Tab-separated table of C-alpha atoms and ligand atoms in Angstrom:
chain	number	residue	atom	x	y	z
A	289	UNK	CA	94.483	153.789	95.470
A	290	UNK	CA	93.292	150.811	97.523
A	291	UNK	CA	90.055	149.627	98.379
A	292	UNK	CA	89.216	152.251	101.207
A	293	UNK	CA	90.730	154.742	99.846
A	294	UNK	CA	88.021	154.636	96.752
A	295	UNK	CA	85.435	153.749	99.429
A	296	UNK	CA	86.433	156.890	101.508
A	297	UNK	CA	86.765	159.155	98.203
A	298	UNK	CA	83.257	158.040	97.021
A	299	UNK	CA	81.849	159.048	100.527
A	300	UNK	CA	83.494	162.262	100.113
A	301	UNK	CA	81.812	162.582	97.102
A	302	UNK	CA	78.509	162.254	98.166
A	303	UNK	CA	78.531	163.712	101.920
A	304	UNK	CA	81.052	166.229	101.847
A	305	UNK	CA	84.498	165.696	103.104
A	306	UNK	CA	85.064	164.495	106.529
A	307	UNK	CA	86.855	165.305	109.949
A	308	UNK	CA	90.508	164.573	110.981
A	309	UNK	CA	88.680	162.079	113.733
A	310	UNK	CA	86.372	160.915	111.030
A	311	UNK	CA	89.076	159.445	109.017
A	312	UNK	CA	91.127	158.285	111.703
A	313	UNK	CA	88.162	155.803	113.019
A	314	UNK	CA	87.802	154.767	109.183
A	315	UNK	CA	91.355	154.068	108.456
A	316	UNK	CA	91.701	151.846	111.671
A	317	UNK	CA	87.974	150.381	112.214
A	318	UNK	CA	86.684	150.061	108.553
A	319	UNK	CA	85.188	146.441	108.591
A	320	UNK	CA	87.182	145.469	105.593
A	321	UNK	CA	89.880	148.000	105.388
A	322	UNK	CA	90.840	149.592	108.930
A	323	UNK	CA	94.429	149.029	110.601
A	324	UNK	CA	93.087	146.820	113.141
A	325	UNK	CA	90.150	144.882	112.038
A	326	UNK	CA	91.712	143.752	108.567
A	327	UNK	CA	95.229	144.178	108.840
A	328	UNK	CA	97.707	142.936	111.201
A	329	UNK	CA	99.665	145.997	112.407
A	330	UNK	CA	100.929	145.601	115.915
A	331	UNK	CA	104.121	143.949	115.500
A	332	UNK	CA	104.435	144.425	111.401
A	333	UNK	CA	103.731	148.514	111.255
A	334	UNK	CA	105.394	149.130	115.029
A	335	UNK	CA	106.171	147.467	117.869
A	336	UNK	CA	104.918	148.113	121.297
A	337	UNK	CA	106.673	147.940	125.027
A	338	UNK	CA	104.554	144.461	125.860
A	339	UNK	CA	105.743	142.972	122.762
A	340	UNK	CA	109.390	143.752	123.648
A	341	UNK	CA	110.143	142.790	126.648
A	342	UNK	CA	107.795	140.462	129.220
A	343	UNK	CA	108.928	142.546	132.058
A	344	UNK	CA	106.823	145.403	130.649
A	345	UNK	CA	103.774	143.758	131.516
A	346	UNK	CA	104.981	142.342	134.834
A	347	UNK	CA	105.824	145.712	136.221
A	348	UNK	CA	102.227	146.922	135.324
A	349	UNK	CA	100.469	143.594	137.023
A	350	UNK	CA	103.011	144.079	139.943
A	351	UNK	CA	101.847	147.994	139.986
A	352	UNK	CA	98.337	146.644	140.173
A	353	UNK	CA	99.068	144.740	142.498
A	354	UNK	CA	101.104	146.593	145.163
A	355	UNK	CA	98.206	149.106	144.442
A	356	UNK	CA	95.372	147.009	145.497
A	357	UNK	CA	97.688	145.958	148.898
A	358	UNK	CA	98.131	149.740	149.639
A	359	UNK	CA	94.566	150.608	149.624
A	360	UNK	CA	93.630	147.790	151.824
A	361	UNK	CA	93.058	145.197	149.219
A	362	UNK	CA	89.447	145.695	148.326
A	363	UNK	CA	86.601	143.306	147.736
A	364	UNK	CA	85.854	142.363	144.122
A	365	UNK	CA	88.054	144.402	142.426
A	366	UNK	CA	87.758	144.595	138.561
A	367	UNK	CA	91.209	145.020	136.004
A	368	UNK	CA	90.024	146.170	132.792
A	369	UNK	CA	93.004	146.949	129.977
A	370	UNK	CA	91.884	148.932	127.109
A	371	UNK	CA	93.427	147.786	123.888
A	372	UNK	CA	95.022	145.287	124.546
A	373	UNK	CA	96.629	144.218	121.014
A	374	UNK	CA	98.084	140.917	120.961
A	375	UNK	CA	96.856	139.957	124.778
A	376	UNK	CA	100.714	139.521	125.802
A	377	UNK	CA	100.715	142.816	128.219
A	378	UNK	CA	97.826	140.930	129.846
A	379	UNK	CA	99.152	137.700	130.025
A	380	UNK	CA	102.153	139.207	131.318
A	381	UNK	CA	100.614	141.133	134.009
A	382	UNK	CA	98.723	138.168	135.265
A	383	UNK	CA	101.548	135.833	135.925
A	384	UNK	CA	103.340	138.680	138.208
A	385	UNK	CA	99.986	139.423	140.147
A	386	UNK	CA	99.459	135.401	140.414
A	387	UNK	CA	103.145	135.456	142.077
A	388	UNK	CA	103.169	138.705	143.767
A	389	UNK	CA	99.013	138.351	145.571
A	390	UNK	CA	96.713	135.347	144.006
A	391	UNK	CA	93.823	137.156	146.551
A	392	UNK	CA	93.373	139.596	144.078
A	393	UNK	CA	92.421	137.324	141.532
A	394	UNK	CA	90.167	134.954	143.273
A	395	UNK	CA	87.792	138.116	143.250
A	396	UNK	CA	88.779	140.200	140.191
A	397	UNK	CA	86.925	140.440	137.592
A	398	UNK	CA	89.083	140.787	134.277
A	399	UNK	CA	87.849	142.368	131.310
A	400	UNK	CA	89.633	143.598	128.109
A	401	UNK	CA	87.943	146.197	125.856
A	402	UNK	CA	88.896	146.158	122.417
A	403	UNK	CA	86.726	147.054	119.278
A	404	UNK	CA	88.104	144.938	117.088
A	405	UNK	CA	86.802	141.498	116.824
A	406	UNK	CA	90.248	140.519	114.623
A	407	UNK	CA	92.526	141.357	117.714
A	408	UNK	CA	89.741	139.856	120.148
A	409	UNK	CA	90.501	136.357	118.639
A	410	UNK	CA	94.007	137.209	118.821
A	411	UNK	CA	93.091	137.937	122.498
A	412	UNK	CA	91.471	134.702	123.563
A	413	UNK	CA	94.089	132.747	122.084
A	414	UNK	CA	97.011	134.139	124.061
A	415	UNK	CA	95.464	134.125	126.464
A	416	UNK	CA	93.076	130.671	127.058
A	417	UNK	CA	95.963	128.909	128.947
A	418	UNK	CA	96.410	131.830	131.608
A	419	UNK	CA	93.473	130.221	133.339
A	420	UNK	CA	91.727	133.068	134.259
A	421	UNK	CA	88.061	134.292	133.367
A	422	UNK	CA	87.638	136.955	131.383
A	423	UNK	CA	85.051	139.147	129.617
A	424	UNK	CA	85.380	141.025	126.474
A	425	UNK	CA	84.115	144.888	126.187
A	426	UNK	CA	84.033	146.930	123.389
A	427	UNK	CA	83.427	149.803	124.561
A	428	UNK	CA	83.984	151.502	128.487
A	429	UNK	CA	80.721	151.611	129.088
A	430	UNK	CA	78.252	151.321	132.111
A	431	UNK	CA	78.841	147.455	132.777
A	432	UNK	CA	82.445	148.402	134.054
A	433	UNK	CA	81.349	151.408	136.293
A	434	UNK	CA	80.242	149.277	139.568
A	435	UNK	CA	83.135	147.442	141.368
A	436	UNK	CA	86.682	148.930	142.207
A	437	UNK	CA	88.458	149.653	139.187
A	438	UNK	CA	92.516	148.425	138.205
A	439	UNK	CA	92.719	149.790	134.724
A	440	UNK	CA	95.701	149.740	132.360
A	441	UNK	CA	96.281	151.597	128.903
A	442	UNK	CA	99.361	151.014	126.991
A	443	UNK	CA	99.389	152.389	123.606
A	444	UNK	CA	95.779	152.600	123.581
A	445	UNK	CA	95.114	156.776	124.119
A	446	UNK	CA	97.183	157.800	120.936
A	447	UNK	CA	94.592	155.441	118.926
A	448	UNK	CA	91.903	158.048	119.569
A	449	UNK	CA	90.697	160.420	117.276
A	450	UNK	CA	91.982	164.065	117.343
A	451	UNK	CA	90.264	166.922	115.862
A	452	UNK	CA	92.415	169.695	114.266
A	453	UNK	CA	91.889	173.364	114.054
A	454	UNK	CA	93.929	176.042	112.062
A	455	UNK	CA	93.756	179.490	112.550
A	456	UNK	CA	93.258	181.574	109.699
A	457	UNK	CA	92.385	185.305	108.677
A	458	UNK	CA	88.384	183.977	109.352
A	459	UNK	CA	89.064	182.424	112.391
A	460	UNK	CA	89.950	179.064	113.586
A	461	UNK	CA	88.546	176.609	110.593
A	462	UNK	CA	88.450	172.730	111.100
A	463	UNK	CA	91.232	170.420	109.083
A	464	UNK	CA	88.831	167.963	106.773
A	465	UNK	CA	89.792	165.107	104.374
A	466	UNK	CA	88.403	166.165	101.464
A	467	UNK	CA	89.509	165.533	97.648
A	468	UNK	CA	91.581	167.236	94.932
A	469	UNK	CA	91.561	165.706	91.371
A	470	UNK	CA	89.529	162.575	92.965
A	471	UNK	CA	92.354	161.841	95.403
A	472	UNK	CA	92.043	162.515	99.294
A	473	UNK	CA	93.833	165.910	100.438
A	474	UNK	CA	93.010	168.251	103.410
A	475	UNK	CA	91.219	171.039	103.072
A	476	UNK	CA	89.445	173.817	106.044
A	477	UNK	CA	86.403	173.793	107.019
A	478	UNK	CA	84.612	177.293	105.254
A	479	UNK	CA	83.109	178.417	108.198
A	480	UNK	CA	85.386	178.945	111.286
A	481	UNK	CA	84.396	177.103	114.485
A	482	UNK	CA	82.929	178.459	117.607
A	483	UNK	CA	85.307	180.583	119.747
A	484	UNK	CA	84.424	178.042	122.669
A	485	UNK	CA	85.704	175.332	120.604
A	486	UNK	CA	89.307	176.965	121.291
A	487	UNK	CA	90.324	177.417	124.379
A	488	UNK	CA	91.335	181.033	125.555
A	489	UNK	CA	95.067	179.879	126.209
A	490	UNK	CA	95.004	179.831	122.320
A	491	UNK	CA	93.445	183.179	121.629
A	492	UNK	CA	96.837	184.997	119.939
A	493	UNK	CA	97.868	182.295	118.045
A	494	UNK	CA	99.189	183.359	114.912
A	495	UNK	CA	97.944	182.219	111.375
A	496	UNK	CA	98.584	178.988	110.478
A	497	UNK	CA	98.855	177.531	114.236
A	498	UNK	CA	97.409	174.279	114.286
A	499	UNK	CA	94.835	173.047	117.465
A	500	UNK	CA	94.436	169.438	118.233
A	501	UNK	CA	92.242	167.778	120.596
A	502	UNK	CA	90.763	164.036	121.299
A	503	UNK	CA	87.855	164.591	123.174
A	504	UNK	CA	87.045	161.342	123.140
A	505	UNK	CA	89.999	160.706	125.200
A	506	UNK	CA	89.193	163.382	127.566
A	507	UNK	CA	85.895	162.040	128.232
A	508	UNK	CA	86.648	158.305	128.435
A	509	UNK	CA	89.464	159.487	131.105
A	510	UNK	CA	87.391	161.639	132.771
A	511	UNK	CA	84.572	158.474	133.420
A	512	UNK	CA	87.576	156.246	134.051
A	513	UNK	CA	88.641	159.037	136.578
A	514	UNK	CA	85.117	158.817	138.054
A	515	UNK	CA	84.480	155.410	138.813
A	516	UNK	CA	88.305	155.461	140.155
A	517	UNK	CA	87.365	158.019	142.772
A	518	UNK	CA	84.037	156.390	143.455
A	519	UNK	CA	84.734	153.254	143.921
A	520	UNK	CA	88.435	152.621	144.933
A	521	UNK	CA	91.141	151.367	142.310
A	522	UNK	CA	93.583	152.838	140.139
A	523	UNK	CA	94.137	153.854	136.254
A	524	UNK	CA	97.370	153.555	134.641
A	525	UNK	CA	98.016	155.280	131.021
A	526	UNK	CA	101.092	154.606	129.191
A	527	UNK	CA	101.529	156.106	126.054
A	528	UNK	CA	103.864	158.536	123.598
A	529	UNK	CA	102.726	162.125	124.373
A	530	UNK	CA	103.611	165.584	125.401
A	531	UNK	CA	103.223	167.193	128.775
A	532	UNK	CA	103.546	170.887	128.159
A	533	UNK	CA	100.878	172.614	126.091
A	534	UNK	CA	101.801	173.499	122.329
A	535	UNK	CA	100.710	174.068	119.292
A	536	UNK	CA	100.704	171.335	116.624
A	537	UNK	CA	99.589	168.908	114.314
A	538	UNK	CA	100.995	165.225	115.872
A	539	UNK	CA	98.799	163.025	113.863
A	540	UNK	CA	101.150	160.158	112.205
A	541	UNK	CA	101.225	157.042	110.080
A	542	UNK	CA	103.450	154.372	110.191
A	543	UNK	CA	104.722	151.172	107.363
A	544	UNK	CA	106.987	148.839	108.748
A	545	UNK	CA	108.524	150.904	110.964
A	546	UNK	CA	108.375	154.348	108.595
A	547	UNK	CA	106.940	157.275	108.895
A	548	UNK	CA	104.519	157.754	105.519
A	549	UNK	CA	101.766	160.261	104.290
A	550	UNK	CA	98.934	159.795	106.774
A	551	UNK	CA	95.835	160.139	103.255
A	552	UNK	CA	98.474	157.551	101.466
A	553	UNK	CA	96.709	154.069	101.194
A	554	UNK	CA	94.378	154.012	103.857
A	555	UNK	CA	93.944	151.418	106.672
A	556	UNK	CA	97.370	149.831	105.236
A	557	UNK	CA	99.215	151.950	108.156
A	558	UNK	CA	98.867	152.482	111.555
A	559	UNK	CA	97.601	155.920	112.365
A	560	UNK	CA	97.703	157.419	115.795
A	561	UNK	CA	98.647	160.850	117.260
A	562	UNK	CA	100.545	162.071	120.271
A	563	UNK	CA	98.529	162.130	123.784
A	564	UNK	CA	98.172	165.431	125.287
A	565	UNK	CA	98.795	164.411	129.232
A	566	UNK	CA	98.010	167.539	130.376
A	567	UNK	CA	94.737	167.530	128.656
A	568	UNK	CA	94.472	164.218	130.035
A	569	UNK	CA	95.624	165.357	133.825
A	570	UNK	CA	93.151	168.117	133.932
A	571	UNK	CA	90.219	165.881	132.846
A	572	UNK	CA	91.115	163.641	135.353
A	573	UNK	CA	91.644	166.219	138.592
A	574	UNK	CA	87.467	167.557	137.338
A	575	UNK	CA	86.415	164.546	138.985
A	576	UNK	CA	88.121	165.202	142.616
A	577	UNK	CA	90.353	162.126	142.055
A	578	UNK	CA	94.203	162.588	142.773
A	579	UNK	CA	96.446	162.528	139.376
A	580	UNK	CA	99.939	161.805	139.469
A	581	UNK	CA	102.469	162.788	136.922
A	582	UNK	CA	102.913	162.193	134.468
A	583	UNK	CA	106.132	161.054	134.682
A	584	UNK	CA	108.562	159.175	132.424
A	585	UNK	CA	108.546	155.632	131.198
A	586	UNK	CA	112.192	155.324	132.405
A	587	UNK	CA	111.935	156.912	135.883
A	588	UNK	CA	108.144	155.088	136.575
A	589	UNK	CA	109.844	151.548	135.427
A	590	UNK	CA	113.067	152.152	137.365
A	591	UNK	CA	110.823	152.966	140.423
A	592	UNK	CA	108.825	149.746	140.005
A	593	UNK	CA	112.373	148.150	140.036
A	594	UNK	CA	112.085	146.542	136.246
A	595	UNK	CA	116.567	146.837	137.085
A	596	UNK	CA	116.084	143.802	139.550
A	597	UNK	CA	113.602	142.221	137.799
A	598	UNK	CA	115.847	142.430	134.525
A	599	UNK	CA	118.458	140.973	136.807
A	600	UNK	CA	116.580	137.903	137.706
A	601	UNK	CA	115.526	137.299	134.294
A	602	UNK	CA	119.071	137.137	133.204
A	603	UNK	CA	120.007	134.951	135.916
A	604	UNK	CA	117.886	131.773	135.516
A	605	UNK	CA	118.380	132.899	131.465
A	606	UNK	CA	122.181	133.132	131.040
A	607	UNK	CA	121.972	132.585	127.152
A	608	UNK	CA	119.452	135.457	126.919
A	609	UNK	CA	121.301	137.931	128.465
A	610	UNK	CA	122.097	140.219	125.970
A	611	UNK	CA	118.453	139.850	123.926
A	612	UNK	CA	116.927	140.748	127.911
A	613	UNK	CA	119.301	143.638	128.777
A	614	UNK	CA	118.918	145.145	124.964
A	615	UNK	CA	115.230	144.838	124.943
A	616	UNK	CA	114.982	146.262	128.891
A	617	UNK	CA	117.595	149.256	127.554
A	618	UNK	CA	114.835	150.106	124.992
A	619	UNK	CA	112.242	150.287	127.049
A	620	UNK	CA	113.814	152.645	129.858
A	621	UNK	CA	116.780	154.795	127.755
A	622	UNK	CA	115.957	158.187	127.673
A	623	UNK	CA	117.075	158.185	123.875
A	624	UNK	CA	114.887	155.501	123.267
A	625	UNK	CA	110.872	155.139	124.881
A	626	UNK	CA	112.390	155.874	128.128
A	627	UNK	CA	111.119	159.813	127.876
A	628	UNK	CA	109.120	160.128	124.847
A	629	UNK	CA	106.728	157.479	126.459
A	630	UNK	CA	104.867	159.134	129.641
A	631	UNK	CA	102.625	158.175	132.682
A	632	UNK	CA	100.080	158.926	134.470
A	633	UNK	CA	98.268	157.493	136.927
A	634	UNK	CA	94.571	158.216	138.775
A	635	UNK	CA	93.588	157.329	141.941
A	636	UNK	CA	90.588	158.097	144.857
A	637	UNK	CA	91.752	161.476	146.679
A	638	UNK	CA	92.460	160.157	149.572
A	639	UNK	CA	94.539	156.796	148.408
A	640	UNK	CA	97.924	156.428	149.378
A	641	UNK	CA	100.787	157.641	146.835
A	642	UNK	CA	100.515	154.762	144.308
A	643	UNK	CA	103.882	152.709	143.322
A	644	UNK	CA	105.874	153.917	140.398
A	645	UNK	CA	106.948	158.018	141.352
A	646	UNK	CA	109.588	157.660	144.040
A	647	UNK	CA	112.003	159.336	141.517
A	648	UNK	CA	109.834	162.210	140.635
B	902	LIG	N1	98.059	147.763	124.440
B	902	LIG	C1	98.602	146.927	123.400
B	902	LIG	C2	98.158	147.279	121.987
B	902	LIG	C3	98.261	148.698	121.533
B	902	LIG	S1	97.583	148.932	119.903
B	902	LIG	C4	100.110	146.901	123.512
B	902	LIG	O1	100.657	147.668	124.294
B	902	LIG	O2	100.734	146.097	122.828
B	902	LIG	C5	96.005	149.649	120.246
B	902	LIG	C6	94.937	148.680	120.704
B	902	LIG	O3	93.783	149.433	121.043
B	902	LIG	C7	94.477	147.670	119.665
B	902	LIG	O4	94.133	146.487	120.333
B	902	LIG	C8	93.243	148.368	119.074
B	902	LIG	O5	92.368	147.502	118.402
B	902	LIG	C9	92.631	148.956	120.321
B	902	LIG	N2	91.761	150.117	120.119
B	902	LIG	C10	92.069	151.277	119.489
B	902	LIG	N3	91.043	152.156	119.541
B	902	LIG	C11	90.069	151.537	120.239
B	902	LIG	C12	88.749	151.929	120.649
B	902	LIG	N4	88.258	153.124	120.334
B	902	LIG	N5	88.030	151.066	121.389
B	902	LIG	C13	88.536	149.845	121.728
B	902	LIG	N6	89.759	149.404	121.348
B	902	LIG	C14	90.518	150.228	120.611
């Protein structure tokens, strides 16, 4: 058992166990223990689209900005990316705005949020040649609510905690972490939850079905959403998910590449869970902004013409041809990320179709 393991166990002990979402925020945010404030686990644990290929992140700065040309290039606009791991999807995405319209920064604003102050360093230091100022968030919060909004999320929605429910012969019962001969295991809540807690669509589930939800992801899209539609801009989330509504546990933890028991050592994986776009879509369309997609990684890169770009690259990089057509092949092939990774995008109603669905 490692360190937060015991720490989490003796907290069971003396507060009762704890939510799904609970332990998720533990496991990844635990000052000395979590997945991304003590342990290096982009990169080691899995790898992520940025980190594969630098055209990932130029094809989301060129989507920003062909988005801010198509709504009339707006004053003081502000790009915000939420987790943004190692900084290289940032760093990435400035160099192709610089190129493709250096207007947008000489008003932007750029701000990364990330919560933990490990990857924040990591941040800074990627990125402290780019040139460019930038602020550092923790949270979405009312500071970033004010100016026209460019936000991308790669990899960062499937880091939020879900909540699970079961349904049983007493109803639909919460999943907890709580502890069987002093070890973690999950266990259900004794008293079932709410009916509103479950949504009607669910209502003749059988027993056993298994509920999840990240409200915290609903919410933070639906305030993205809002500011979007108030102010002008556009939100961009990437991220491994479903789009048709099912039942089912997706929560997941990963070692070097390997799928392992999500209670199993603590913090010393990377846990995460799939994103429910739909969910997501709906929370977005409450606010009166337009939602589009989602759509697939492979058709929304091929759109944005990552092909030509992959071209180019190999061009002035004979050498690296091979390493830059496998690693563009990985992001875009259908048996690969190219359809298990989705996107959708927000926008004000009115706003012109934004960049990135001419194949849907
Ligand atoms: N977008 C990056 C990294 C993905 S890993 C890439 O594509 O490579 C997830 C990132 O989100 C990490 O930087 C992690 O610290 C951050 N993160 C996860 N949950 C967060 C939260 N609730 N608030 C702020 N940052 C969070």
């Amino acid at each position: 058992m490692n360190a937060l393991a015991t720490k989490i166990v003796r907290w069971i002990e003396s507060q009762g166990p704890i939510s799904v979402a609970q332990y998720m925020n533990l496991c990844q945010f635990d000052a000395e223990g979590g997945s991304y404030t003590a342990h290096q686990t982009i990169g080691r644990d899995f790898i992520t689209s940025p980190e594969i290929s630098q055209t990932f992140g130029e094809m989301l700065g060129l989507w920003v900005a062909q988005t801010w040309h198509d709504q009339g290039r707006p004053k003081s606009p502000r790009l915000v990316e939420m987790g943004p791991g190692r900084g290289t999807l940032m760093a990435d995405a400035l160099r192709a705005i610089s190129a493709a319209a250096p207007e947008f920064l000489d008003s932007a604003e750029i701000v990364l949020v990330e919560a933990s102050p490990a990857l924040m360093k990591v941040q800074r230091e990627k990125l402290k040649t780019i040139g460019a100022d930038i602020a550092w968030h923790e949270h979405f919060d009312d500071a970033l609510v004010d100016r026209p909004l460019y936000l991308l999320a790669n990899e960062f929605f499937d880091c939020l905690p879900v909540h699970q429910y079961v349904k049983t012969e007493r109803g639909w019962c919460e999943r907890m972490v709580g502890l069987t001969n002093g070890g973690l295991s999950f266990a259900l809540s004794p008293d079932p939850v709410p009916a509103t807690v479950i949504p009607p669509t669910h209502s003749s589930a059988a027993n056993g079905a298994v509920y999840e939800t990240a409200p915290a992801a609903l919410a933070l899209t639906e305030e993205i959403a809002r500011v979007v539609e108030s102010r002008g801009g556009g939100a961009l989330i990437m991220d491994y998910g479903y789009d048709m509504p099912g039942f089912g546990e997706t929560l997941q933890a990963v070692t070097d590449g390997n799928f392992v028991d999500v209670l199993n050592e603590p913090g010393d994986s990377d846990l995460s869970a799939h994103v429910d776009f739909l969910a997501l879509a709906r929370a977005a369309a409450t606010t009166g902004a337009a939602v589009h997609g989602p759509t697939t990684q492979c058709k929304f890169l091929a759109d944005l013409g990552i092909g030509e770009r992959g071209e180019r690259l190999i061009k002035s990089n004979p050498h690296d041809a091979r390493t830059i057509a496998a690693a563009i092949d990985r992001l875009v092939n259908p048996a690969l990320m190219g359809t298990l990774f989705k996107v959708l995008t927000i926008v004000p109603k009115n706003a012109p179709q934004p960049p990135g669905y001419g194949y849907d």
